[in-house]
mmCIF file of C-alpha atoms in Angstrom:
data_model
loop_
_atom_site.group_PDB
_atom_site.id
_atom_site.type_symbol
_atom_site.label_atom_id
_atom_site.label_comp_id
_atom_site.label_asym_id
_atom_site.label_seq_id
_atom_site.Cartn_x
_atom_site.Cartn_y
_atom_site.Cartn_z
ATOM 1 C CA MET H 1 -17.153 65.231 -118.976
ATOM 2 C CA GLU H 2 -17.414 62.248 -116.147
ATOM 3 C CA THR H 3 -18.432 63.017 -112.798
ATOM 4 C CA LEU H 4 -15.788 63.743 -110.631
ATOM 5 C CA THR H 5 -17.267 61.617 -107.617
ATOM 6 C CA ILE H 6 -16.719 58.483 -109.845
ATOM 7 C CA CYS H 7 -14.098 59.055 -111.813
ATOM 8 C CA PRO H 8 -10.806 56.426 -109.324
ATOM 9 C CA THR H 9 -8.288 59.510 -109.563
ATOM 10 C CA SER H 10 -11.191 61.725 -107.715
ATOM 11 C CA THR H 11 -12.108 58.480 -104.516
ATOM 12 C CA ALA H 12 -8.257 58.008 -104.485
ATOM 13 C CA THR H 13 -7.110 61.267 -103.730
ATOM 14 C CA ILE H 14 -10.239 62.262 -100.982
ATOM 15 C CA LEU H 15 -9.950 59.037 -99.367
ATOM 16 C CA ALA H 16 -5.548 60.165 -99.432
ATOM 17 C CA CYS H 17 -6.711 63.249 -97.735
ATOM 18 C CA GLN H 18 -8.345 61.750 -95.710
ATOM 19 C CA GLN H 19 -5.538 59.741 -94.077
ATOM 20 C CA ILE H 20 -3.407 62.158 -94.545
ATOM 21 C CA SER H 21 -5.108 64.876 -92.635
ATOM 22 C CA LYS H 22 -5.294 62.193 -89.863
ATOM 23 C CA THR H 23 -1.956 61.421 -89.145
ATOM 24 C CA PHE H 24 -1.290 66.001 -89.648
ATOM 25 C CA LYS H 25 -3.585 66.157 -86.868
ATOM 26 C CA GLU H 26 -2.188 62.792 -84.356
ATOM 27 C CA ASN H 27 1.677 65.210 -85.043
ATOM 28 C CA ILE H 28 -0.055 68.972 -84.727
ATOM 29 C CA TYR H 29 1.998 69.652 -81.467
ATOM 30 C CA GLU H 30 4.168 69.003 -83.445
ATOM 31 C CA LEU H 31 4.142 70.520 -86.619
ATOM 32 C CA SER H 32 2.173 73.522 -85.472
ATOM 33 C CA ILE H 33 6.005 74.806 -84.776
ATOM 34 C CA LEU H 34 6.262 75.265 -88.517
ATOM 35 C CA ARG H 35 2.713 77.609 -89.846
ATOM 36 C CA LYS H 36 1.288 80.284 -87.431
ATOM 37 C CA GLU H 37 -2.352 78.640 -88.612
ATOM 38 C CA TRP H 38 -1.609 75.107 -87.810
ATOM 39 C CA ASP H 39 -3.100 74.811 -84.194
ATOM 40 C CA LEU H 40 -5.374 71.729 -82.985
ATOM 41 C CA GLU H 41 -8.595 73.623 -84.341
ATOM 42 C CA PHE H 42 -7.221 74.114 -87.942
ATOM 43 C CA ALA H 43 -6.227 70.503 -87.900
ATOM 44 C CA THR H 44 -9.623 68.565 -86.846
ATOM 45 C CA SER H 45 -11.388 71.471 -89.008
ATOM 46 C CA LEU H 46 -9.303 70.112 -91.569
ATOM 47 C CA THR H 47 -10.134 66.691 -90.911
ATOM 48 C CA VAL H 48 -14.108 67.465 -90.487
ATOM 49 C CA TRP H 49 -14.596 68.750 -93.536
ATOM 50 C CA ILE H 50 -12.734 65.932 -95.618
ATOM 51 C CA ASP H 51 -15.543 63.332 -93.395
ATOM 52 C CA ASP H 52 -18.205 65.267 -94.380
ATOM 53 C CA THR H 53 -17.573 65.571 -97.763
ATOM 54 C CA ILE H 54 -16.600 61.782 -97.905
ATOM 55 C CA ASP H 55 -20.286 60.824 -95.921
ATOM 56 C CA LYS H 56 -21.568 63.614 -98.798
ATOM 57 C CA HIS H 57 -20.786 62.826 -101.906
ATOM 58 C CA TYR H 58 -18.389 59.574 -102.437
ATOM 59 C CA ALA H 59 -20.955 56.967 -100.210
ATOM 60 C CA ASP H 60 -21.465 55.696 -102.267
ATOM 61 C CA ASN H 61 -18.618 55.199 -104.571
ATOM 62 C CA LEU H 62 -15.766 54.323 -102.328
ATOM 63 C CA ASP H 63 -15.494 50.473 -104.196
ATOM 64 C CA VAL H 64 -13.660 52.329 -106.899
ATOM 65 C CA LEU H 65 -11.035 51.532 -105.523
ATOM 66 C CA GLU H 66 -11.354 48.024 -106.312
ATOM 67 C CA ASP H 67 -12.185 48.870 -110.341
ATOM 68 C CA GLU H 68 -9.719 47.628 -112.482
ATOM 69 C CA ARG H 69 -9.866 51.206 -113.912
ATOM 70 C CA TYR H 70 -8.402 52.879 -110.870
ATOM 71 C CA ARG H 71 -5.767 49.644 -110.839
ATOM 72 C CA GLU H 72 -4.860 50.833 -114.415
ATOM 73 C CA TRP H 73 -4.537 54.457 -114.066
ATOM 74 C CA HIS H 74 -2.326 53.479 -110.069
ATOM 75 C CA GLU H 75 0.284 51.840 -113.029
ATOM 76 C CA ILE H 76 -0.077 53.301 -115.460
ATOM 77 C CA MET H 77 0.893 56.581 -112.967
ATOM 78 C CA VAL H 78 3.945 54.516 -111.464
ATOM 79 C CA GLU H 79 5.417 53.221 -114.442
ATOM 80 C CA GLY H 80 5.075 56.891 -115.782
ATOM 81 C CA LEU H 81 7.412 57.968 -112.604
ATOM 82 C CA GLN H 82 9.952 55.696 -112.504
ATOM 83 C CA HIS H 83 10.602 55.805 -116.416
ATOM 84 C CA LEU H 84 10.794 59.590 -115.680
ATOM 85 C CA LYS H 85 13.035 59.252 -112.704
ATOM 86 C CA VAL H 86 15.021 56.772 -114.886
ATOM 87 C CA LEU H 87 16.298 59.229 -117.932
ATOM 88 C CA ARG H 88 16.881 61.989 -115.546
ATOM 89 C CA ALA H 89 19.416 60.120 -113.701
ATOM 90 C CA SER H 90 21.395 58.844 -117.234
ATOM 91 C CA LEU H 91 21.340 62.203 -118.241
ATOM 92 C CA LYS H 92 22.662 63.504 -114.882
ATOM 93 C CA VAL H 93 25.820 61.219 -116.167
ATOM 94 C CA ASP H 94 25.499 61.017 -119.937
ATOM 95 C CA PHE H 95 25.487 65.436 -120.429
ATOM 96 C CA LYS H 96 27.235 66.287 -116.614
ATOM 97 C CA LYS H 97 29.755 68.324 -118.389
ATOM 98 C CA ASP H 98 26.860 70.173 -120.843
ATOM 99 C CA LYS H 99 24.646 72.078 -117.684
ATOM 100 C CA ALA H 100 23.220 74.267 -121.261
ATOM 101 C CA PHE H 101 21.654 71.315 -123.046
ATOM 102 C CA LEU H 102 20.701 69.691 -119.154
ATOM 103 C CA LYS H 103 19.474 72.445 -118.170
ATOM 104 C CA GLU H 104 16.898 73.617 -121.898
ATOM 105 C CA PHE H 105 16.242 69.898 -121.995
ATOM 106 C CA PHE H 106 14.582 69.746 -117.892
ATOM 107 C CA GLN H 107 13.097 72.848 -118.980
ATOM 108 C CA THR H 108 11.267 72.110 -122.381
ATOM 109 C CA THR H 109 9.847 69.046 -121.226
ATOM 110 C CA GLY H 110 8.684 69.244 -117.834
ATOM 111 C CA TYR H 111 10.648 68.032 -115.439
ATOM 112 C CA THR H 112 12.504 71.742 -113.950
ATOM 113 C CA ASP H 113 7.722 72.766 -113.796
ATOM 114 C CA TYR H 114 7.015 69.037 -112.182
ATOM 115 C CA PHE H 115 9.256 66.241 -111.266
ATOM 116 C CA SER H 116 9.829 67.689 -107.352
ATOM 117 C CA ASP H 117 6.177 67.763 -106.701
ATOM 118 C CA ALA H 118 5.305 64.671 -108.626
ATOM 119 C CA LYS H 119 8.373 62.692 -107.009
ATOM 120 C CA ASN H 120 6.777 63.250 -104.099
ATOM 121 C CA GLY H 121 2.932 62.170 -104.295
ATOM 122 C CA ASP H 122 1.117 64.515 -106.444
ATOM 123 C CA HIS H 123 -0.514 62.559 -109.178
ATOM 124 C CA ILE H 124 -2.256 66.129 -110.922
ATOM 125 C CA SER H 125 1.875 67.044 -111.095
ATOM 126 C CA LEU H 126 3.362 63.701 -112.986
ATOM 127 C CA PHE H 127 -0.399 63.468 -114.962
ATOM 128 C CA LYS H 128 1.236 67.026 -116.452
ATOM 129 C CA PHE H 129 4.518 65.641 -116.553
ATOM 130 C CA LEU H 130 3.834 62.915 -118.932
ATOM 131 C CA LYS H 131 1.740 65.385 -120.864
ATOM 132 C CA THR H 132 4.255 67.516 -121.368
ATOM 133 C CA PHE H 133 7.104 65.188 -122.054
ATOM 134 C CA ALA H 134 5.222 63.237 -124.783
ATOM 135 C CA ALA H 135 3.879 67.028 -126.185
ATOM 136 C CA ASN H 136 7.504 68.533 -126.802
ATOM 137 C CA LEU H 137 9.739 65.905 -127.165
ATOM 138 C CA ASN H 138 11.742 66.440 -129.778
ATOM 139 C CA GLU H 139 13.174 63.070 -132.917
ATOM 140 C CA SER H 140 16.992 65.388 -132.428
ATOM 141 C CA VAL H 141 16.972 65.181 -128.801
ATOM 142 C CA ARG H 142 16.152 61.679 -128.584
ATOM 143 C CA GLN H 143 18.313 61.057 -130.857
ATOM 144 C CA LYS H 144 21.435 63.017 -128.935
ATOM 145 C CA ILE H 145 20.567 61.243 -125.707
ATOM 146 C CA SER H 146 19.544 57.972 -127.214
ATOM 147 C CA GLU H 147 23.254 58.341 -128.908
ATOM 148 C CA LYS H 148 24.866 59.006 -125.254
ATOM 149 C CA GLY H 149 23.572 55.399 -123.923
ATOM 150 C CA THR H 150 20.905 55.711 -123.096
ATOM 151 C CA PRO H 151 18.422 53.269 -124.808
ATOM 152 C CA ASP H 152 15.761 54.317 -127.027
ATOM 153 C CA VAL H 153 13.088 52.512 -125.712
ATOM 154 C CA LEU H 154 12.656 54.382 -122.555
ATOM 155 C CA PHE H 155 11.236 57.159 -124.193
ATOM 156 C CA ASP H 156 8.666 54.951 -125.741
ATOM 157 C CA LYS H 157 8.100 53.517 -122.437
ATOM 158 C CA ILE H 158 7.435 57.118 -120.750
ATOM 159 C CA LEU H 159 4.947 57.917 -124.505
ATOM 160 C CA VAL H 160 3.134 54.979 -123.550
ATOM 161 C CA CYS H 161 1.982 55.808 -120.167
ATOM 162 C CA ALA H 162 1.646 59.241 -121.879
ATOM 163 C CA ASN H 163 -0.709 58.248 -124.312
ATOM 164 C CA ARG H 164 -2.346 55.880 -121.694
ATOM 165 C CA VAL H 165 -3.195 58.429 -119.181
ATOM 166 C CA SER H 166 -5.208 60.738 -121.887
ATOM 167 C CA LYS H 167 -8.225 58.572 -120.937
ATOM 168 C CA PHE H 168 -8.149 60.261 -117.199
ATOM 169 C CA GLU H 169 -7.866 63.599 -118.144
ATOM 170 C CA ASP H 170 -10.977 64.656 -117.659
ATOM 171 C CA CYS H 171 -11.124 63.552 -113.436
ATOM 172 C CA PHE H 172 -7.547 65.581 -113.885
ATOM 173 C CA VAL H 173 -8.430 68.546 -114.831
ATOM 174 C CA ALA H 174 -11.654 68.772 -112.651
ATOM 175 C CA LEU H 175 -9.873 68.106 -109.677
ATOM 176 C CA GLU H 176 -7.198 71.205 -110.691
ATOM 177 C CA VAL H 177 -9.145 73.429 -112.311
ATOM 178 C CA GLU H 178 -12.121 75.406 -109.967
ATOM 179 C CA ALA H 179 -13.709 77.311 -112.552
ATOM 180 C CA GLU H 180 -14.155 74.153 -114.884
ATOM 181 C CA LEU H 181 -16.267 72.286 -111.582
ATOM 182 C CA ASP H 182 -19.565 71.954 -112.261
ATOM 183 C CA ASN H 183 -20.882 71.542 -109.088
ATOM 184 C CA TYR H 184 -20.216 72.536 -105.617
ATOM 185 C CA GLY H 185 -18.936 68.669 -104.170
ATOM 186 C CA LYS H 186 -16.242 69.339 -107.027
ATOM 187 C CA ASN H 187 -15.479 72.195 -106.040
ATOM 188 C CA GLU H 188 -14.831 70.896 -101.911
ATOM 189 C CA VAL H 189 -13.242 68.204 -103.494
ATOM 190 C CA ALA H 190 -10.283 70.637 -105.066
ATOM 191 C CA GLN H 191 -9.850 72.817 -102.282
ATOM 192 C CA ILE H 192 -9.170 69.944 -100.296
ATOM 193 C CA TYR H 193 -6.777 69.054 -102.086
ATOM 194 C CA GLU H 194 -5.006 71.966 -102.748
ATOM 195 C CA THR H 195 -4.927 72.113 -98.525
ATOM 196 C CA ILE H 196 -3.635 68.833 -98.057
ATOM 197 C CA GLN H 197 -0.946 69.430 -100.766
ATOM 198 C CA ASP H 198 0.444 72.242 -99.168
ATOM 199 C CA VAL H 199 0.322 70.532 -96.111
ATOM 200 C CA CYS H 200 2.529 68.116 -97.526
ATOM 201 C CA ARG H 201 5.200 69.580 -99.047
ATOM 202 C CA ILE H 202 5.907 71.060 -95.547
ATOM 203 C CA ALA H 203 5.734 68.466 -94.252
ATOM 204 C CA ILE H 204 8.077 66.613 -96.206
ATOM 205 C CA ALA H 205 10.154 68.935 -95.674
ATOM 206 C CA TYR H 206 10.143 68.515 -92.023
ATOM 207 C CA TYR H 207 10.744 65.667 -92.115
ATOM 208 C CA GLN H 208 13.504 65.452 -94.519
ATOM 209 C CA PHE H 209 15.897 62.333 -92.413
ATOM 210 C CA ASP H 210 12.554 60.963 -91.353
ATOM 211 C CA PRO H 211 11.080 58.234 -94.553
ATOM 212 C CA LYS H 212 8.240 56.940 -92.540
ATOM 213 C CA MET H 213 6.971 60.268 -90.945
ATOM 214 C CA ARG H 214 7.387 61.723 -94.739
ATOM 215 C CA CYS H 215 5.984 58.079 -96.700
ATOM 216 C CA LYS H 216 2.605 58.645 -94.850
ATOM 217 C CA PHE H 217 2.721 62.592 -96.717
ATOM 218 C CA ASN H 218 3.038 61.063 -100.174
ATOM 219 C CA TYR H 219 0.546 61.275 -102.148
ATOM 220 C CA TYR H 220 1.511 57.654 -104.090
ATOM 221 C CA LYS H 221 2.488 55.823 -100.282
ATOM 222 C CA VAL H 222 -0.595 56.741 -99.295
ATOM 223 C CA MET H 223 -2.644 55.354 -101.940
ATOM 224 C CA VAL H 224 -0.895 52.581 -101.846
ATOM 225 C CA ASN H 225 -1.813 51.109 -99.067
ATOM 226 C CA LEU H 226 -5.606 52.544 -99.455
#
């Protein structure tokens, strides 16, 4: 398995976590009303934890974001989410009177489990979304949708993204499954990611009507500006 510290997904994740933790700390007095444990001490310790992890495990790999492989990964994920969003919107128009079909399709292809987190910037959820979609899409359902007006090429675009992102699977697995992490550094990254993702979920909900602040807690938006 590729070492996590040289995976572009890992480096981008830890740097995005660092930026989000700083935003969290800067706004902790406002956000502290949302969770009992959210106070200045918690925010400070989170920031220190991430900074220390970067110093220990990533000091020699921060230039990976300039690498072509990172740009390829980012491009795939952005395109994949865009195509999945367009398909969802099209389905809601074409099958608005067939709620049972929509429910079954969304459950089978991963929309139910992964769409919400994916659109809020969780790239692990988007990775799993693409893989689930590709594995569970069947030809008869695809034809039924196309006959209603959705261009069949849209499915091809999603499947291409799912296939291309497979080359980064080791990185995603290492970030998500602690049982498969083979050293303390990887375990730290997995724990940090989980903690920051929890912060993002709550902060994004709180800043529902503040687009600027929502963007600061969205992994995608933060990564784009790294």
